[in-house]
Coordinates of C-alpha atoms in Angstrom, one line a residue:
Chain A
M111 CA -26.5 7.0 5.4
A112 CA -24.0 6.6 2.6
G113 CA -20.3 5.9 2.4
W114 CA -17.0 7.9 2.6
P115 CA -16.5 10.5 3.8
E116 CA -19.0 9.1 6.3
R117 CA -18.4 5.8 8.1
I118 CA -20.9 3.2 7.2
T119 CA -22.7 0.9 9.6
R120 CA -23.5 -2.7 9.0
D121 CA -27.2 -1.7 8.7
A122 CA -26.3 0.5 5.7
L123 CA -25.5 -2.6 3.8
G124 CA -29.0 -4.0 4.2
P125 CA -30.5 -6.7 6.4
A126 CA -29.1 -10.0 7.3
L127 CA -29.1 -12.1 4.1
A128 CA -30.9 -15.4 3.6
D129 CA -30.5 -17.9 0.7
V130 CA -33.5 -18.4 -1.5
I131 CA -32.1 -21.9 -2.3
P132 CA -29.0 -23.5 -0.8
P133 CA -25.9 -22.7 -2.9
P134 CA -25.2 -25.7 -5.1
N135 CA -21.5 -25.3 -4.5
G136 CA -19.1 -22.7 -3.1
V137 CA -17.1 -22.3 -6.3
S138 CA -19.8 -20.9 -8.6
F139 CA -22.3 -19.7 -6.0
L140 CA -21.8 -17.4 -3.1
G141 CA -24.3 -18.0 -0.4
A142 CA -25.8 -15.7 2.1
A143 CA -23.3 -16.7 4.7
V144 CA -20.4 -15.3 2.7
F145 CA -22.0 -11.9 2.2
T146 CA -23.2 -11.8 5.8
L147 CA -19.6 -12.3 6.8
A148 CA -18.2 -9.9 4.2
W149 CA -20.6 -7.1 5.1
W150 CA -19.9 -7.6 8.8
V151 CA -16.1 -7.3 8.2
L152 CA -16.3 -4.5 5.8
A153 CA -18.5 -2.4 8.0
G154 CA -16.3 -3.1 11.0
L155 CA -13.2 -2.0 9.1
A156 CA -15.0 1.2 8.1
R157 CA -15.8 1.9 11.7
T158 CA -12.2 1.7 12.9
S159 CA -9.9 2.7 10.0
S160 CA -8.3 6.0 9.5
R161 CA -10.0 8.0 6.8
A162 CA -6.9 9.8 5.3
W163 CA -3.2 10.1 5.4
V164 CA -0.8 12.7 4.3
A165 CA 3.0 13.2 4.5
T166 CA 4.9 16.4 4.4
D167 CA 8.3 17.8 5.1
G168 CA 6.9 21.3 5.6
A169 CA 7.9 22.4 2.1
D170 CA 5.9 19.9 0.0
V171 CA 3.2 17.3 0.4
L172 CA 5.0 14.1 -0.2
G173 CA 2.1 11.8 -0.5
H174 CA -1.6 11.5 0.5
G175 CA -4.6 9.3 0.3
E176 CA -8.2 9.7 1.3
A177 CA -10.9 7.1 1.7
W178 CA -13.4 9.5 0.2
Y179 CA -11.4 9.6 -3.0
P180 CA -11.3 5.8 -3.6
N181 CA -9.8 6.2 -7.0
G182 CA -6.8 7.9 -5.5
D183 CA -7.4 11.0 -7.5
G184 CA -8.2 13.5 -4.7
P185 CA -6.7 17.0 -4.5
V186 CA -3.5 17.5 -2.6
P187 CA -4.2 18.9 0.9
E188 CA -3.1 22.5 1.0
L189 CA 0.1 23.0 2.9
T190 CA 0.9 26.1 4.8
K191 CA 4.1 26.4 6.7
N192 CA 3.5 28.8 9.6
G193 CA 7.0 28.6 10.9
T194 CA 9.7 26.1 11.8
G195 CA 8.0 22.8 12.6
D196 CA 4.6 24.3 12.3
Y197 CA 2.4 23.1 9.4
D198 CA -1.2 23.4 8.4
L199 CA -2.7 20.8 6.1
E200 CA -6.1 21.9 4.8
Y201 CA -8.7 19.6 3.2
E202 CA -11.7 20.8 1.3
S203 CA -14.8 21.2 3.4
T204 CA -16.9 18.6 1.7
A205 CA -16.5 15.6 -0.6
A206 CA -18.9 13.6 -2.7
N207 CA -20.0 10.1 -1.5
E208 CA -20.7 7.2 -3.8
V209 CA -24.0 8.7 -4.9
N210 CA -22.3 12.0 -5.6
V211 CA -23.8 13.8 -2.7
A212 CA -21.5 16.3 -1.0
K213 CA -20.9 15.5 2.6
A214 CA -18.9 17.3 5.3
L215 CA -15.7 15.6 6.1
G216 CA -16.2 15.8 9.8
L217 CA -12.6 15.2 10.7
T218 CA -12.1 14.3 14.4
Y219 CA -8.5 13.4 15.3
A220 CA -5.1 13.2 13.7
K221 CA -1.8 11.5 14.6
A222 CA 1.6 12.6 13.4
Y223 CA 4.6 10.3 13.1
P224 CA 8.1 11.8 12.4
Q225 CA 10.0 10.1 9.7
G226 CA 13.8 9.9 10.1
S227 CA 16.4 8.9 12.5
T228 CA 16.7 11.7 15.0
N229 CA 14.8 12.2 18.3
V230 CA 11.8 14.2 17.1
N231 CA 8.3 14.5 18.4
A232 CA 5.2 15.7 16.6
V233 CA 1.7 16.5 17.8
C234 CA -1.5 17.4 15.9
S235 CA -4.7 19.3 16.3
I236 CA -7.7 19.7 14.0
S237 CA -9.9 22.7 13.5
G238 CA -12.6 22.2 10.9
T239 CA -10.8 20.6 8.0
T240 CA -7.4 21.9 8.8
V241 CA -4.8 19.6 10.5
T242 CA -2.1 21.5 12.3
V243 CA 1.1 19.6 12.9
K244 CA 3.9 20.8 15.3
V245 CA 7.2 19.2 15.3
F246 CA 9.8 19.4 18.1
D247 CA 13.4 18.4 18.7
A248 CA 12.7 16.1 21.5
D249 CA 16.0 16.7 23.2
A250 CA 15.9 20.5 23.1
G251 CA 12.2 21.0 23.1
T252 CA 12.4 23.5 20.3
P253 CA 10.5 23.5 17.0
V254 CA 12.3 21.7 14.2
D255 CA 11.5 20.9 10.6
A256 CA 11.1 17.2 9.8
T257 CA 9.1 14.9 7.6
V258 CA 5.9 13.7 9.3
F259 CA 3.4 11.1 8.3
V260 CA -0.1 12.1 9.5
E261 CA -3.2 9.9 9.8
V262 CA -6.6 11.5 10.0
F263 CA -9.7 9.9 11.6
Chain B
M75 CA -3.6 -2.9 -11.7
A76 CA -4.7 -5.5 -9.3
G77 CA -4.9 -5.9 -5.5
W78 CA -2.2 -6.0 -2.8
P79 CA 0.6 -5.1 -2.9
T80 CA -1.0 -2.4 -5.0
R81 CA -3.8 -0.3 -3.5
I82 CA -7.0 -0.8 -5.4
T83 CA -9.2 1.9 -6.7
R84 CA -13.0 2.0 -7.0
K85 CA -12.6 1.9 -10.8
I86 CA -10.7 -1.4 -10.7
L87 CA -13.8 -3.0 -9.1
G88 CA -15.8 -2.1 -12.3
P89 CA -18.3 0.5 -13.3
I90 CA -21.3 1.8 -11.3
I91 CA -23.6 -1.2 -11.0
R92 CA -27.2 -1.0 -12.1
D93 CA -30.0 -3.4 -11.3
L94 CA -31.5 -5.2 -14.3
I95 CA -34.7 -5.6 -12.4
P96 CA -35.7 -4.1 -9.0
A97 CA -34.5 -6.3 -6.2
P98 CA -37.6 -8.2 -5.0
N99 CA -36.4 -8.0 -1.4
R100 CA -33.2 -7.1 0.4
R101 CA -32.8 -10.3 2.4
S102 CA -32.2 -12.5 -0.6
W103 CA -31.1 -10.0 -3.2
I104 CA -28.3 -7.5 -3.0
P105 CA -29.4 -4.4 -4.9
D106 CA -27.1 -2.1 -6.9
V107 CA -27.1 0.5 -4.1
T108 CA -25.6 -1.9 -1.7
W109 CA -22.9 -3.1 -4.2
N110 CA -22.0 0.5 -5.0
L111 CA -21.7 1.4 -1.4
A112 CA -19.7 -1.7 -0.6
W113 CA -17.3 -1.2 -3.4
W114 CA -16.9 2.5 -2.5
V115 CA -16.1 1.6 1.1
L116 CA -13.8 -1.2 0.2
A117 CA -11.8 0.9 -2.3
G118 CA -11.6 3.7 0.2
L119 CA -10.2 1.3 2.8
G120 CA -7.7 0.3 0.2
Q121 CA -6.5 3.8 -0.2
V122 CA -5.8 4.4 3.5
A123 CA -5.0 1.1 5.1
P124 CA -1.4 0.3 6.1
K125 CA 0.3 -2.1 3.8
A126 CA 2.1 -4.0 6.5
W127 CA 2.5 -4.2 10.3
F128 CA 4.9 -6.0 12.6
A129 CA 6.0 -6.0 16.2
Y130 CA 9.5 -6.5 17.4
S131 CA 11.3 -6.8 20.7
G132 CA 14.5 -4.9 20.8
A133 CA 15.6 -6.4 24.0
I134 CA 15.6 -10.0 22.7
G135 CA 16.1 -9.0 19.0
S136 CA 13.2 -11.0 17.7
G137 CA 10.1 -10.4 15.7
L138 CA 6.8 -10.8 17.6
G139 CA 4.4 -11.1 14.7
G140 CA 3.3 -9.2 11.7
A141 CA 1.8 -9.4 8.2
T142 CA 1.6 -7.6 4.9
G143 CA -1.5 -7.0 2.8
W144 CA -0.2 -9.7 0.5
S145 CA 1.3 -12.2 2.8
S146 CA 1.3 -13.5 6.4
S147 CA 5.1 -13.6 6.4
Q148 CA 7.0 -11.3 8.8
P149 CA 9.6 -8.9 7.6
G150 CA 13.3 -9.6 8.1
N151 CA 14.9 -7.8 11.0
A152 CA 18.3 -6.8 12.2
K153 CA 19.4 -5.1 15.4
N154 CA 22.1 -2.6 14.6
G155 CA 22.6 -1.4 18.1
T156 CA 20.7 -0.3 21.2
G157 CA 17.4 1.1 20.0
D158 CA 18.4 0.9 16.3
Y159 CA 16.7 -1.7 14.2
T160 CA 16.3 -2.4 10.4
F161 CA 13.4 -4.3 9.0
T162 CA 13.2 -5.6 5.4
I163 CA 10.3 -6.3 3.1
A164 CA 10.9 -7.5 -0.5
D165 CA 10.2 -5.0 -3.2
S166 CA 8.1 -7.4 -5.3
A167 CA 5.3 -9.8 -4.4
A168 CA 2.5 -11.8 -6.0
D169 CA -0.9 -10.2 -6.3
E170 CA -4.2 -12.0 -6.1
L171 CA -3.6 -13.4 -9.6
G172 CA -0.1 -14.6 -8.8
A173 CA 1.5 -11.9 -10.9
T174 CA 4.7 -10.5 -9.6
T175 CA 4.1 -6.9 -8.7
A176 CA 6.3 -4.1 -7.4
V177 CA 5.9 -3.3 -3.7
V178 CA 6.0 0.4 -3.1
L179 CA 6.4 1.6 0.5
Q180 CA 6.7 5.2 1.5
F181 CA 6.2 5.9 5.2
A182 CA 6.1 4.2 8.5
K183 CA 4.6 4.7 11.9
V184 CA 6.2 3.3 15.0
H185 CA 4.9 3.0 18.6
S186 CA 6.6 1.7 21.7
I187 CA 4.7 -0.9 23.7
G188 CA 5.2 -0.8 27.4
T189 CA 5.2 1.5 30.3
A190 CA 8.4 3.5 29.9
N191 CA 8.7 7.0 28.5
V192 CA 10.0 6.1 25.1
R193 CA 9.9 7.8 21.8
C194 CA 10.4 6.2 18.3
V195 CA 11.0 7.4 14.8
A196 CA 11.0 5.5 11.5
A197 CA 12.2 6.0 7.9
V198 CA 11.6 4.0 4.8
S199 CA 14.2 3.6 2.1
H200 CA 15.0 1.2 -0.7
S201 CA 18.1 -1.0 -0.9
G202 CA 18.8 -3.7 -3.4
S203 CA 15.6 -5.7 -3.8
N204 CA 14.2 -4.8 -0.5
W205 CA 12.5 -1.9 1.3
E206 CA 14.2 -1.1 4.5
I207 CA 12.3 0.4 7.5
G208 CA 14.8 1.9 9.9
V209 CA 13.5 2.4 13.4
K210 CA 15.3 4.3 16.2
V211 CA 14.1 4.3 19.8
F212 CA 15.0 6.8 22.4
D213 CA 14.5 7.2 26.1
A214 CA 12.3 10.2 26.1
D215 CA 13.7 11.6 29.3
A216 CA 17.4 11.1 28.7
G217 CA 17.3 11.3 24.9
T218 CA 19.5 8.3 24.6
P219 CA 18.9 5.2 22.6
V220 CA 17.1 2.4 24.4
D221 CA 15.6 -0.9 23.5
A222 CA 11.9 -1.4 23.6
V223 CA 9.1 -3.5 22.1
I224 CA 7.8 -1.7 19.1
F225 CA 4.8 -1.9 16.8
V226 CA 5.3 -0.6 13.3
E227 CA 2.8 0.1 10.5
V228 CA 4.1 0.7 6.9
F229 CA 2.3 2.6 4.2

């Protein structure tokens, strides 16, 4: 197992650590306890965090970030507007992990959050690496264009 | 570039690490493969994590907790009317070196907490020396503004 786009486990970071000698001090030496804690927290965060986010108004992608592009240099998800309030955001099918091995993204769920001040609702579905977002006027129940922020797990 | 309020990259954590000598064992030595994995995962988390979160009760007009990636302080809050709240976060903050750094906020997520059929929307804007997160809460049945407890994450 390797890292993003896959979620790591604690085991992927190696066994529980043990000091060869007690750290002489905590300023210049980091003991096993520090790394045991850090690896525990890091793996836990990797289990529960979202893996990507993207924002769109239906015309443009307004921002994006992907855990599997940890330098923030990933390609912009491809936006297709299918109709009013109906957007597809397509990611590539694979991405390289930290040892440059291509891995399937394995996207599972997405959540969409309307941005703005009007009563709008948005829902998401995922098929493969395409996230479909549908936006509705929550009063009228009709499709409407709006800016949405999407988190992908 | 440094850490929060700026999102780190993998590159900021240094180059790919190589062992000088093979790690004699993995219980007392952390080999390069582990460092490279850990830094990859850490930087990836830095790309996707919310920069701030907070909770607020619209009924009592009070913050209920929150933090930013760079501080444990809660944002300022103001109730403009029923179901209409504004939260403020300063547009600069100290990074891990104490250097004053611009805070950039773009988007927000808001959830209602409770049992009522409530819907929320949020918007991020800049005003003066603050970022403002405007939140509006609606009764999802009637479509009218309503107060609720909300949980907000800011990106």
